[in-house]
Coordinates of C-alpha atoms and ligand atoms in Angstrom, one line a residue:
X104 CA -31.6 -6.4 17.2
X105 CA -29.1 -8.0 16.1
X106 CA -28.4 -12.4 15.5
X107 CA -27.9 -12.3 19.1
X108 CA -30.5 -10.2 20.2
X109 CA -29.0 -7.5 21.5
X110 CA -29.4 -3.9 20.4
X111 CA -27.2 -2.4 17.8
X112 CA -29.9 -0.2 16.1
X113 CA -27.9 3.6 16.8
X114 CA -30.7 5.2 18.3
X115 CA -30.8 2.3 20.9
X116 CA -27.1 1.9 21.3
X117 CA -27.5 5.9 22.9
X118 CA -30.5 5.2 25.4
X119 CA -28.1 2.5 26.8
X120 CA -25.0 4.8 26.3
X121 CA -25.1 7.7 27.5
X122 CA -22.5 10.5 27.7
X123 CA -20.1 9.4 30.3
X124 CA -18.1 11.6 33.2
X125 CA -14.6 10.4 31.5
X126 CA -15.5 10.4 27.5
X127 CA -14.9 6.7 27.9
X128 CA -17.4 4.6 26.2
X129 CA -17.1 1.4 27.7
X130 CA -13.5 -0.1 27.6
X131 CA -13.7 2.5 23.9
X132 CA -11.4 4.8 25.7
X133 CA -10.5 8.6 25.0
X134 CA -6.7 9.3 24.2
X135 CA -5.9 12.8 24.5
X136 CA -2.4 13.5 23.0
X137 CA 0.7 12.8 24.7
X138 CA 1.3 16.7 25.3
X139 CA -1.9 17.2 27.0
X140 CA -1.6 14.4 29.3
X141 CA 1.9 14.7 30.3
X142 CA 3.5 16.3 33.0
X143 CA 7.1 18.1 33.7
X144 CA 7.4 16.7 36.8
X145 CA 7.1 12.8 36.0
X146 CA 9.5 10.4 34.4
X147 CA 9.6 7.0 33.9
X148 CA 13.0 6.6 35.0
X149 CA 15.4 8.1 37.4
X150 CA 18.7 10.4 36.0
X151 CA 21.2 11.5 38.5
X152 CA 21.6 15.5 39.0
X153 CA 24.7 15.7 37.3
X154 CA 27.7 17.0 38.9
X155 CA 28.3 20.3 38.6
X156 CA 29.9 21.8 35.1
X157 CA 30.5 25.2 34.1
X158 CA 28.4 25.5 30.5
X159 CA 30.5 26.5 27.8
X160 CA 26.8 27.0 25.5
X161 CA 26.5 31.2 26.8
X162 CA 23.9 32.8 25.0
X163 CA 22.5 29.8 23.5
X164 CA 21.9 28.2 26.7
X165 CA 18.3 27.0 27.4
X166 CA 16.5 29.7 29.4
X167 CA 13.0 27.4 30.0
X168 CA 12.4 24.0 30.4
X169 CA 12.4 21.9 26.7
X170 CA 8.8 21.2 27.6
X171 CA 8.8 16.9 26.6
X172 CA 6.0 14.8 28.3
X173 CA 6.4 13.4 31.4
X174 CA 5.0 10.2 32.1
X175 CA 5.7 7.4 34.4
X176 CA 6.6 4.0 33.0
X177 CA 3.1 2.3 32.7
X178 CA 1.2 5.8 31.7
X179 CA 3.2 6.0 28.7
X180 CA 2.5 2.5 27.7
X181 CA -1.2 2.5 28.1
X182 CA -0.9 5.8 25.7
X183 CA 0.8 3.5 23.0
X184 CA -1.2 0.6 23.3
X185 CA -4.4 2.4 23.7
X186 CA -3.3 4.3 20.6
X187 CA -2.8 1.1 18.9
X188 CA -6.2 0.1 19.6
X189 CA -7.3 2.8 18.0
X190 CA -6.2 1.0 14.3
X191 CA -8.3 -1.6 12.3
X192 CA -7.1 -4.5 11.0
X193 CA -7.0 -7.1 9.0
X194 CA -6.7 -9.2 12.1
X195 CA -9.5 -7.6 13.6
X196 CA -11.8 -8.3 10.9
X197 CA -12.7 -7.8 6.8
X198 CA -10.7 -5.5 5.3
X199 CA -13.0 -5.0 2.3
X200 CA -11.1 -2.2 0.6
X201 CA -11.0 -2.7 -3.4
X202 CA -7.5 -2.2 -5.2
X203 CA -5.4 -2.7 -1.9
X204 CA -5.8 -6.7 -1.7
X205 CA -5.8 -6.8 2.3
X206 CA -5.5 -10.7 3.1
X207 CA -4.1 -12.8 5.8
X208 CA -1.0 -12.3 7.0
X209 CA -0.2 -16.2 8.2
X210 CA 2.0 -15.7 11.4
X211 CA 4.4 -17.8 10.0
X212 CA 5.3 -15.8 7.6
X213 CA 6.3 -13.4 10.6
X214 CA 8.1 -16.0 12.3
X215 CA 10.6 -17.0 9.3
X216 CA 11.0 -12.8 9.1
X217 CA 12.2 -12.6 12.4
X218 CA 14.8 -15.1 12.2
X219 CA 18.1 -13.9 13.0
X220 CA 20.0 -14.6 9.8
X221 CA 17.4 -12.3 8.2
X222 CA 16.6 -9.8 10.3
X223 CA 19.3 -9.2 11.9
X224 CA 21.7 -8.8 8.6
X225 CA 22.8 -5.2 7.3
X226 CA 23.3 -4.3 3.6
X227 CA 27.0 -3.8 3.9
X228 CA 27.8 -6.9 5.3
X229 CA 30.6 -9.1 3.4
X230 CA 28.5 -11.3 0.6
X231 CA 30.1 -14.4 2.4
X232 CA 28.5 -13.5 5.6
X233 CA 24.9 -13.4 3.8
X234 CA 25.0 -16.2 1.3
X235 CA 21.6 -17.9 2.6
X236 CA 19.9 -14.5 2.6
X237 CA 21.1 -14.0 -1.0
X238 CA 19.8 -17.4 -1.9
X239 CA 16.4 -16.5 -0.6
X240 CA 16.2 -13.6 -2.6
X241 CA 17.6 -15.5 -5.4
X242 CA 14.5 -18.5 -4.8
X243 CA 12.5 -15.7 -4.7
X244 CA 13.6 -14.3 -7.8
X245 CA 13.1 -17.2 -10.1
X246 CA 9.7 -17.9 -8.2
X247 CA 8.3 -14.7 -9.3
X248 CA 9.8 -15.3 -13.0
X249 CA 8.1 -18.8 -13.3
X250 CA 5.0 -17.4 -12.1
X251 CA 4.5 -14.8 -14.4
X252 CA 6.3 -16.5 -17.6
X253 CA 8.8 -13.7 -18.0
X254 CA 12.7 -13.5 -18.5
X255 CA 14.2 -11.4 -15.8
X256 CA 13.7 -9.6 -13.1
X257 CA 14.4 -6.1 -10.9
X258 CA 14.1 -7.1 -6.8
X259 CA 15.1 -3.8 -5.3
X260 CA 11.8 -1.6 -6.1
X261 CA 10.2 -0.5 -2.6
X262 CA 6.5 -0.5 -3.6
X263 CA 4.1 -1.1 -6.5
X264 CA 4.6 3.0 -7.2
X265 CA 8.4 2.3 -7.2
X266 CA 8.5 -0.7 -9.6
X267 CA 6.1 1.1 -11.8
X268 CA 9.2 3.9 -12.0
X269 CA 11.4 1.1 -12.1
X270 CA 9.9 -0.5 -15.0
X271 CA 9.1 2.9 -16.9
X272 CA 12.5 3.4 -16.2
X273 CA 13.9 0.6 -18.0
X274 CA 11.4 1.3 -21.1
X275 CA 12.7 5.3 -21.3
X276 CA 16.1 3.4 -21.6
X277 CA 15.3 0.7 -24.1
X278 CA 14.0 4.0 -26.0
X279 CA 17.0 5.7 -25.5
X280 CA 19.1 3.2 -26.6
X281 CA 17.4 3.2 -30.0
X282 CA 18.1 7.1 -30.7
X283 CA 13.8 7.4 -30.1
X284 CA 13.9 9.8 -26.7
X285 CA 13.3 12.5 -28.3
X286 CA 10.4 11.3 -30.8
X287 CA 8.5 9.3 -28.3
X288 CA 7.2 10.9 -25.6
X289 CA 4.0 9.9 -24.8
X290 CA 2.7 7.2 -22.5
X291 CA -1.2 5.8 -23.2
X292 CA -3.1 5.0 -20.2
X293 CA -6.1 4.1 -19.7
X294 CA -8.9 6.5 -17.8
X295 CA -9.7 3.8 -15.4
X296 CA -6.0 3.7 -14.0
X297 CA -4.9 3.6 -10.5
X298 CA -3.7 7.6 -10.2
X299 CA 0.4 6.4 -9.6
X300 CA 0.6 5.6 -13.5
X301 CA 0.1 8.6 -15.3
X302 CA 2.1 10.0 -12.2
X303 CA 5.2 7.5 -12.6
X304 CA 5.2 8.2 -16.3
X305 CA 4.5 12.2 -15.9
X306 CA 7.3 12.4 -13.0
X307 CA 9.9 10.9 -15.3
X308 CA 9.4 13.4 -18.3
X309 CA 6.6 11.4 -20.5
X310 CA 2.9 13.4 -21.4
X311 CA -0.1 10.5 -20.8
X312 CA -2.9 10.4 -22.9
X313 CA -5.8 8.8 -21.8
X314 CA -7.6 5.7 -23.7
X315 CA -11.4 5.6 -22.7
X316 CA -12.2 2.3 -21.8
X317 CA -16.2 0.8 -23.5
X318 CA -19.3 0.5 -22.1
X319 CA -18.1 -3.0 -20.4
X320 CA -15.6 -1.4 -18.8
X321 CA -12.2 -2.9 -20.9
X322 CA -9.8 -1.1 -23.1
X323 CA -10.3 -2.4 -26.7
X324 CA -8.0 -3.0 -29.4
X325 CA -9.6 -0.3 -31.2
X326 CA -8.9 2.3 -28.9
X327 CA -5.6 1.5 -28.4
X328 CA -5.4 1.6 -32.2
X329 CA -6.8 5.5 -32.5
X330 CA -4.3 6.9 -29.8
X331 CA -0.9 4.9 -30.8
X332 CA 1.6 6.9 -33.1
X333 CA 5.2 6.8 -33.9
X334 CA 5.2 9.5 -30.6
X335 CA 4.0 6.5 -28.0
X336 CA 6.7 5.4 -26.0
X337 CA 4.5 2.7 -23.8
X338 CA 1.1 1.7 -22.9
X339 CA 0.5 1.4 -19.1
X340 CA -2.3 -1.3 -18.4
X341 CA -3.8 -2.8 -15.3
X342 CA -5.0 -6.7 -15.8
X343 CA -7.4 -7.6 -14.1
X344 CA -8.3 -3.7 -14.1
X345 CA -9.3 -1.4 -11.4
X346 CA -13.0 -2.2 -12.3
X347 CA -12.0 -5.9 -11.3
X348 CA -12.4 -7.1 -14.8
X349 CA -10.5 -8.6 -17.2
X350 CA -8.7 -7.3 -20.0
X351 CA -10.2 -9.5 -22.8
X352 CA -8.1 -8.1 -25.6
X353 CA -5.5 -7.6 -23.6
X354 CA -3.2 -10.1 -26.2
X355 CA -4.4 -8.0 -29.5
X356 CA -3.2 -4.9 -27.4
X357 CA 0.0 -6.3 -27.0
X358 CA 0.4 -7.1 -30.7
X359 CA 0.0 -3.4 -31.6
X360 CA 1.5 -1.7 -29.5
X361 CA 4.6 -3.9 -30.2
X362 CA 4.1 -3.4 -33.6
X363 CA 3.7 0.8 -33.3
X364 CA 7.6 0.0 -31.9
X365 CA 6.1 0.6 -28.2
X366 CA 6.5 -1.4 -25.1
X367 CA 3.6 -2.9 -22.7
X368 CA 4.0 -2.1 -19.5
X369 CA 1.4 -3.7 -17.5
X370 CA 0.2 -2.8 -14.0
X371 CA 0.4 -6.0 -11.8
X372 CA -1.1 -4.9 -8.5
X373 CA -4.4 -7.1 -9.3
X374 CA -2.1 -10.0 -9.9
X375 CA -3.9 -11.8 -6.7
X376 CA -6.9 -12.5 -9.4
X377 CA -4.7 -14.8 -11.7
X378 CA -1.5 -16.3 -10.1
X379 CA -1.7 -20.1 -11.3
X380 CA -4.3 -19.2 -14.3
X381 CA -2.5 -16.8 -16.6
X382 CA 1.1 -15.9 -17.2
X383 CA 1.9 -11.5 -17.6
X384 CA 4.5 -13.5 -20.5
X385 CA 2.2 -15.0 -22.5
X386 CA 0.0 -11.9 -22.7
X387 CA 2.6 -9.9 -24.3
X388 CA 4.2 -8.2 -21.3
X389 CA 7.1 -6.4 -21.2
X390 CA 7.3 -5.2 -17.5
X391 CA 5.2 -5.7 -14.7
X392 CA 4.9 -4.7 -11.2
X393 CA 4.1 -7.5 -8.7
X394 CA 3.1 -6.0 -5.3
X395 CA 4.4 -8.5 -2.8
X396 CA 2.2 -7.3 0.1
X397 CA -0.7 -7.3 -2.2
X398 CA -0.2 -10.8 -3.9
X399 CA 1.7 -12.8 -1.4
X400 CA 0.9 -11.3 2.0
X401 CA 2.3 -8.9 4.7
X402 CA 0.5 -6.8 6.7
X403 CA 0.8 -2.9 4.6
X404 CA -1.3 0.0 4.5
X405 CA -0.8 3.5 5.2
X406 CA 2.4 3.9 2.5
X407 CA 4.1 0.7 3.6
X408 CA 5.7 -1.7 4.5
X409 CA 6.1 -3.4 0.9
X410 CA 8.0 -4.4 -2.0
X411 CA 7.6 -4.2 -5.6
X412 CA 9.8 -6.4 -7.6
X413 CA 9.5 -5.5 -11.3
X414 CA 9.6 -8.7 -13.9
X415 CA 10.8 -7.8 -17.7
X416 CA 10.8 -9.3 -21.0
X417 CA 13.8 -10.1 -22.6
X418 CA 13.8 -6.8 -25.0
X419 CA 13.8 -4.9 -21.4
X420 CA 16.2 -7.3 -19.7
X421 CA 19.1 -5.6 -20.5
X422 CA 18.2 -2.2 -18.9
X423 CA 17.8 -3.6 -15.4
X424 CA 18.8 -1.3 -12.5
X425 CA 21.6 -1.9 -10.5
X426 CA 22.4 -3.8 -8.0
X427 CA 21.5 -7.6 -9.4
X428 CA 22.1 -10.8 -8.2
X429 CA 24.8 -12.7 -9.9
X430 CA 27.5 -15.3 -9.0
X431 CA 30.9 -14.9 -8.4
X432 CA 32.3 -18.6 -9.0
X433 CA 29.8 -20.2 -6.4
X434 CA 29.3 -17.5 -4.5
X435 CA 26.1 -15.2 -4.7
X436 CA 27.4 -11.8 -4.9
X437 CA 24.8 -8.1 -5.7
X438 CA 26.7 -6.5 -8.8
X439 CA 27.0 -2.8 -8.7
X440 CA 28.6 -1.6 -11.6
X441 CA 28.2 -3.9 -14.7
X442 CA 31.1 -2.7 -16.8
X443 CA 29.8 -1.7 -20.6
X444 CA 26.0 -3.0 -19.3
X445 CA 23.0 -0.8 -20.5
X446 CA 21.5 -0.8 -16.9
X447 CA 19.6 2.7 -16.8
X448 CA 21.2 2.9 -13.2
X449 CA 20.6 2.3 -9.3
X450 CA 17.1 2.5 -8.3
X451 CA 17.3 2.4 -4.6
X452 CA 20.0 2.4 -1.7
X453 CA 20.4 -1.5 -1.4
X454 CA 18.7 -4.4 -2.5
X455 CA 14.9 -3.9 -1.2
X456 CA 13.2 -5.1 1.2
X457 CA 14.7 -8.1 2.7
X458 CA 11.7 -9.0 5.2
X459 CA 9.2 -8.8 2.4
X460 CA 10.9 -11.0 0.0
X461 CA 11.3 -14.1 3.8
X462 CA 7.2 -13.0 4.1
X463 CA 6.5 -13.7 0.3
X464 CA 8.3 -16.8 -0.2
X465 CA 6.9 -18.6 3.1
X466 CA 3.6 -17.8 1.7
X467 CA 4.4 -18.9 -1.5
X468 CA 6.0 -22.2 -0.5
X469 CA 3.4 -23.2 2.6
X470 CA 1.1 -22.7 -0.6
X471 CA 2.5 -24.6 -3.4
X472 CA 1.8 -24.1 -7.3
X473 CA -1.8 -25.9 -6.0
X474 CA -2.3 -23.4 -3.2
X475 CA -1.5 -20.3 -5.0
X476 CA -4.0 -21.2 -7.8
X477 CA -6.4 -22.0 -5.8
X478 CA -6.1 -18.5 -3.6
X479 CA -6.6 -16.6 -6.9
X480 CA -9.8 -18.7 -7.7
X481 CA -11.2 -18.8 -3.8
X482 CA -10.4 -14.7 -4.2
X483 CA -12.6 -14.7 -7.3
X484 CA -14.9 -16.7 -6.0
X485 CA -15.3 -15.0 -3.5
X486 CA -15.9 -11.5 -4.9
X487 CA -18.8 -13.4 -7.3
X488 CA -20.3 -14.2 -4.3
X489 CA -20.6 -11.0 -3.0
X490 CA -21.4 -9.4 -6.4
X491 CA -24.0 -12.1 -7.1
X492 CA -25.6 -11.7 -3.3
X493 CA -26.0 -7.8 -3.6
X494 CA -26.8 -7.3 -7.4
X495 CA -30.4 -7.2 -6.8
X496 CA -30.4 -4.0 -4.6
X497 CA -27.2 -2.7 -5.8
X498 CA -26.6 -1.0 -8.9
X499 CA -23.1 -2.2 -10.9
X500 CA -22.1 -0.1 -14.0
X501 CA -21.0 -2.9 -16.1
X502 CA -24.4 -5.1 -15.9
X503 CA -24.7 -8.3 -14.5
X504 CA -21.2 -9.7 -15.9
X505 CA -18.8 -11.9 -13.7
X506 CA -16.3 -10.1 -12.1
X507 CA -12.6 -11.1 -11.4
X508 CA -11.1 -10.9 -7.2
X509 CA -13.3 -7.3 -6.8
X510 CA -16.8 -6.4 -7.0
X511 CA -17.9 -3.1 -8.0
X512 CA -21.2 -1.5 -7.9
X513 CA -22.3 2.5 -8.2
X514 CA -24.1 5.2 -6.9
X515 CA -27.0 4.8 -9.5
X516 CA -29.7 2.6 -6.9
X517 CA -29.2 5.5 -4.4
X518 CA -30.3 8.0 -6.5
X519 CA -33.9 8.7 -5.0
X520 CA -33.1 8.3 -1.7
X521 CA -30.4 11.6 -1.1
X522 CA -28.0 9.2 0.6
X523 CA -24.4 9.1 -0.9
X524 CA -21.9 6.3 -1.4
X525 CA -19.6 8.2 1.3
X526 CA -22.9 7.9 3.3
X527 CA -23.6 4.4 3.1
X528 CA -19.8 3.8 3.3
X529 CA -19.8 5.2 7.4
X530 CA -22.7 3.1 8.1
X531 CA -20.5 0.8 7.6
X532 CA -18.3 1.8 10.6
X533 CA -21.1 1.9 12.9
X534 CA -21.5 -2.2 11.8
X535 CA -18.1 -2.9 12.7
X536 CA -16.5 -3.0 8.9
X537 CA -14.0 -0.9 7.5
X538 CA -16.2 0.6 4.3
X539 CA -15.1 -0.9 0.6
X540 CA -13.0 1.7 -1.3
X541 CA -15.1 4.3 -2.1
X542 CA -15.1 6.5 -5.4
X543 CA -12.1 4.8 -7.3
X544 CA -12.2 4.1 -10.1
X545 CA -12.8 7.5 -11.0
X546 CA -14.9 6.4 -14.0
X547 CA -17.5 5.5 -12.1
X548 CA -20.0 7.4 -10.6
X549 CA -20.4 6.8 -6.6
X550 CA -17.9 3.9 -6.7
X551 CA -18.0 1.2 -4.5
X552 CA -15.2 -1.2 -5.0
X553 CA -15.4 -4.5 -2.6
X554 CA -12.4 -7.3 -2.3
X555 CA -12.6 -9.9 0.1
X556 CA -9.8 -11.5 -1.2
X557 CA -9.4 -15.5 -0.5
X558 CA -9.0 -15.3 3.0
X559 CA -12.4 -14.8 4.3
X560 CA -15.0 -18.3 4.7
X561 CA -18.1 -18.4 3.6
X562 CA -19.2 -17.8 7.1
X563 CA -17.5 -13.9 7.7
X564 CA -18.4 -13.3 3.8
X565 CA -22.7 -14.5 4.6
X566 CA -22.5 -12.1 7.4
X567 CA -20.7 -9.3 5.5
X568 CA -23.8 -9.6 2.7
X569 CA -26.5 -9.9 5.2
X570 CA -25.1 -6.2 6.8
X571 CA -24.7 -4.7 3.5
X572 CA -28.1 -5.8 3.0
X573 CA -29.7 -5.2 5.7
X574 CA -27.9 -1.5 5.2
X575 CA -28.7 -1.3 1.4
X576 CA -32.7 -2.1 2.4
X577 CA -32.6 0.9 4.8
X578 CA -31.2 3.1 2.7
X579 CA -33.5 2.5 -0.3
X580 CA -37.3 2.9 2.5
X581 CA -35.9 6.1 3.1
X582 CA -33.9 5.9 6.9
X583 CA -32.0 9.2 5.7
X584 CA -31.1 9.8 8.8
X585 CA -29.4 6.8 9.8
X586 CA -26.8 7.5 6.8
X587 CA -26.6 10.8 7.2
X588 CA -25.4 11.2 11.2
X589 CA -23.3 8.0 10.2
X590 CA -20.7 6.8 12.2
X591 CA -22.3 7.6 15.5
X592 CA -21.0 4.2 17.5
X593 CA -17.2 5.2 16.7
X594 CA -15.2 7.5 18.7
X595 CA -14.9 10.5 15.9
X596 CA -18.3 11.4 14.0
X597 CA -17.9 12.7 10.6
X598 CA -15.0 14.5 9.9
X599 CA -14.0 17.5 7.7
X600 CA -11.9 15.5 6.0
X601 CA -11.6 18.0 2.6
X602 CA -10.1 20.6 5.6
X603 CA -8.0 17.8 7.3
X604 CA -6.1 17.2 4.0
X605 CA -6.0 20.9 2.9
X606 CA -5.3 22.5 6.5
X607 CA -3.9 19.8 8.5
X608 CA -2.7 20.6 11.8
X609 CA 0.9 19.3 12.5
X610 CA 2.0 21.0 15.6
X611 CA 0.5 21.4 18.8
X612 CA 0.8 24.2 20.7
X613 CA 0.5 24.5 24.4
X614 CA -3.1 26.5 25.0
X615 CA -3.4 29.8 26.9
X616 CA -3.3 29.8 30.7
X617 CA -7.0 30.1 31.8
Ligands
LIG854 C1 -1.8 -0.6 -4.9 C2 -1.7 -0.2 -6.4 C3 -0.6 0.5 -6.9 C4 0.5 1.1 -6.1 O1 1.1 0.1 -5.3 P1 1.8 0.6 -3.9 O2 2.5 -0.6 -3.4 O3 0.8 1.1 -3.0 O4 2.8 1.7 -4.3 C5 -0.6 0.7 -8.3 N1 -1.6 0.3 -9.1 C6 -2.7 -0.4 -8.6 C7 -3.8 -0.8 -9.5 C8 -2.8 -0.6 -7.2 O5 -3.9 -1.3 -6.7

């Protein structure tokens, strides 16, 4: 039972549900694909038969019908929108998943998007005609720079992937420039590191080699120390880290890998944990990454929408992509081509993503320097909560230290019981919460990696606990089978999912007759 008495055990949930005539479980409908469902001889609205023409296409005229969907007008919506309802949300409820920072999306934010004079504007317009746009992103701009203590700044990166090439980018130049390409080659990273570093730096020509982090989970000075060489071109680091901790000596790092003649470029997707308590600047930085839909809100997942707006330090200033704000007279104008610059070139069609850049400044000025700092401490807070009201069933691989905005336990208090972290993760579904992240960081056995991020009260976070709890106690007396048949309440069970990724199947085909 649950706090309102009503059934949710599975096994009860089926006496009361039983297989129905339609598939439908409740108002839970089945959506069969557009394809199946349509029909040639339905359309939602009417086309004339058009007069008769002699076809010039011979041979290559259609011999059999093109074979689209036919649906009338309010079939074809309740496909979409049943569709939609098919998605979870983080307006539909906690959005736990570690590394991703899912928070509220404030519907003002959407509202100031929409405007006209932002929405509505296209790239090639005359500067004249855009001025106010241009001084958003300008605001925007030197927001980001004051927040993060550093000197310039690039605006058109599409992603946190796309200002980490952006910012590698920029250091490859600033190596080129002082005759070093061919001598420094190699980028350290550490083995906890979200998988698009040693990507960015492998897909633009540089070998990684890994620095292990210590038993509590940070990269030491010392570490750093053994891998540098006069062959290290950068250091890529994530502060707060993927294990949701702090990089203590993250300013001794800074100091010697500066002094090897490398640059620090540091991975700002976790930047949610410090905004208002620690400056990327004053830690040594020389580039960072600042995902906007991470940090400052807009609804993202599944590869976008986002933006990913790279700050640099003076040294890397100079190498800046093109296009860049600057100022004709009084006017705001994108320069292209900076004659004689050092610019390592154009990084993306435009200027990025305009809506992004409306979403993260509303958010940033409806919270003020106060409100931003307090988000990153209520997001803290709030993952020491949870970290705190777990740690006595749960098993976390760095011992009972506090953790930064994510909590992260491992697989270790399973271990008798045969039930798995992906296990426990779709028992999650069946309670109505999209599971943590589940097995990053790599380093850790059976990761479970939990943000709730400021936005949740104490309220949603005591009842998120009590589930896990509740979950974590029936896991450890043994109820194998609960986890194992997990999800049985949603409308797919468990999926191959190793043969979805491998063998995905991207085209349907019309089955037999029969
Ligand atoms: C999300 C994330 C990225 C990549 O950012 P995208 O905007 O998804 O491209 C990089 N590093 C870390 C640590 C992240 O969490």
């Amino acid at each position: 039972m649950n706090m309102q008495g009503r059934p949710t055990r599975p096994e009860e949930a089926e006496l009361i549900a039983p297989t129905t005539f339609t598939g439908n479980r409740g108002l839970d409908m089945e959506e069969p694909l557009i394809f199946e469902t349509g029909r040639l001889d339905a359309t939602g609205v009417d086309i004339d038969d058009p007069e008769p023409f002699a076809s010039r296409l011979g041979p290559h005229e259609r011999a059999a019908p093109v074979g689209l969907p036919g649906l009338t007008e309010p079939e074809c919506l309740r496909h979409y929108v049943r569709l939609s309802r098919k998605n979870y949300s983080i307006d539909a409820g906690l959005y736990p998943l570690g590394s991703c920072t899912m928070k509220h999306n404030p519907r003002l934010n959407e509202k100031v998007a929409r405007l006209p004079g932002f929405a509505d504007i296209h790239p090639l317009q005359p500067f004249s005609t855009v001025q106010g746009a241009l001084e958003l992103i300008e605001t925007l701009a030197k927001t980001l720079m004051a927040l993060t203590g550093m000197s310039a700044i690039a605006m058109s990166p599409k992603a946190g992937a796309h200002g980490e090439l952006c910012g590698m980018m920029a250091i490859k130049a600033a190596i080129r420039a002082r005759g070093e390409a061919a001598t420094r080659r190699i980028v350290l990273v550490p083995d906890s590191a979200h998988g698009t570093n040693p990507a960015t730096a492998a897909l633009i020509g540089f070998s990684v080699r890994a620095v292990p982090a210590d038993a509590q989970g940070i990269v030491t000075a010392a570490a750093v120390k053994a891998a540098l060489g006069p062959d290290v071109a950068a250091i890529m680091l994530t502060n707060p880290n993927t294990c949701g901790l702090f990089e203590r000596e993250i300013v001794e790092i800074a100091e010697i890998v500066h002094a090897a003649g490398a640059y620090f470029y540091c991975d700002g997707a976790n930047f949610n944990a410090i905004v208002g308590k620690a400056k990327p600047g004053d830690l040594g930085v020389d580039a960072m990454h600042i995902n906007l839909h991470k940090t400052f809100s807009t609804p993202h997942g599944g590869g976008g929408p986002g933006a990913g707006p790279v700050v640099l330090s003076e040294r890397l200033a100079p190498f800046a992509p093109t296009p860049y704000l600057g100022r004709n007279g009084d006017a705001l104008v994108m320069v292209e081509h900076a004659e004689g610059g050092q610019a390592f070139g154009r990084l993306s069609a435009f200027h990025g993503q305009m809506g992004m850049f409306v979403r993260a400044l509303a958010f940033i000025l409806s919270h003020g320097a106060d409100g931003l700092k307090q988000a990153s401490e209520d997001a803290v807070l709030s993952a020491n909560y949870i970290r705190a009201c777990l740690n006595d069933l749960m098993s976390s691989p760095y011992g009972d230290r506090p953790c930064m905005h994510e909590a992260l336990f491992d697989d270790r208090w399973l271990k008798e019981t045969g039930i798995t972290t992906l296990d426990f993760a779709k028992a999650m579904i069946d309670e109505g919460y999209h599971p943590m992240t589940v097995y990053f960081p790599l380093v850790v056995h059976g990761a479970m990696l939990i943000e709730p991020t400021e936005s949740e009260s104490k309220a949603s976070l005591d009842l998120f606990i009590m589930t896990l709890r509740d979950l974590a106690l029936k896991a450890l007396a043994g109820d194998r089978e609960r986890f194992l048949s997990a999800p049985r309440l949603a409308p797919r069970r468990r999926l191959d999912e190793t043969r979805a990724a491998r063998q995905p199947i991207l085209k349907w085909t019309k089955p037999a007759p029969g």
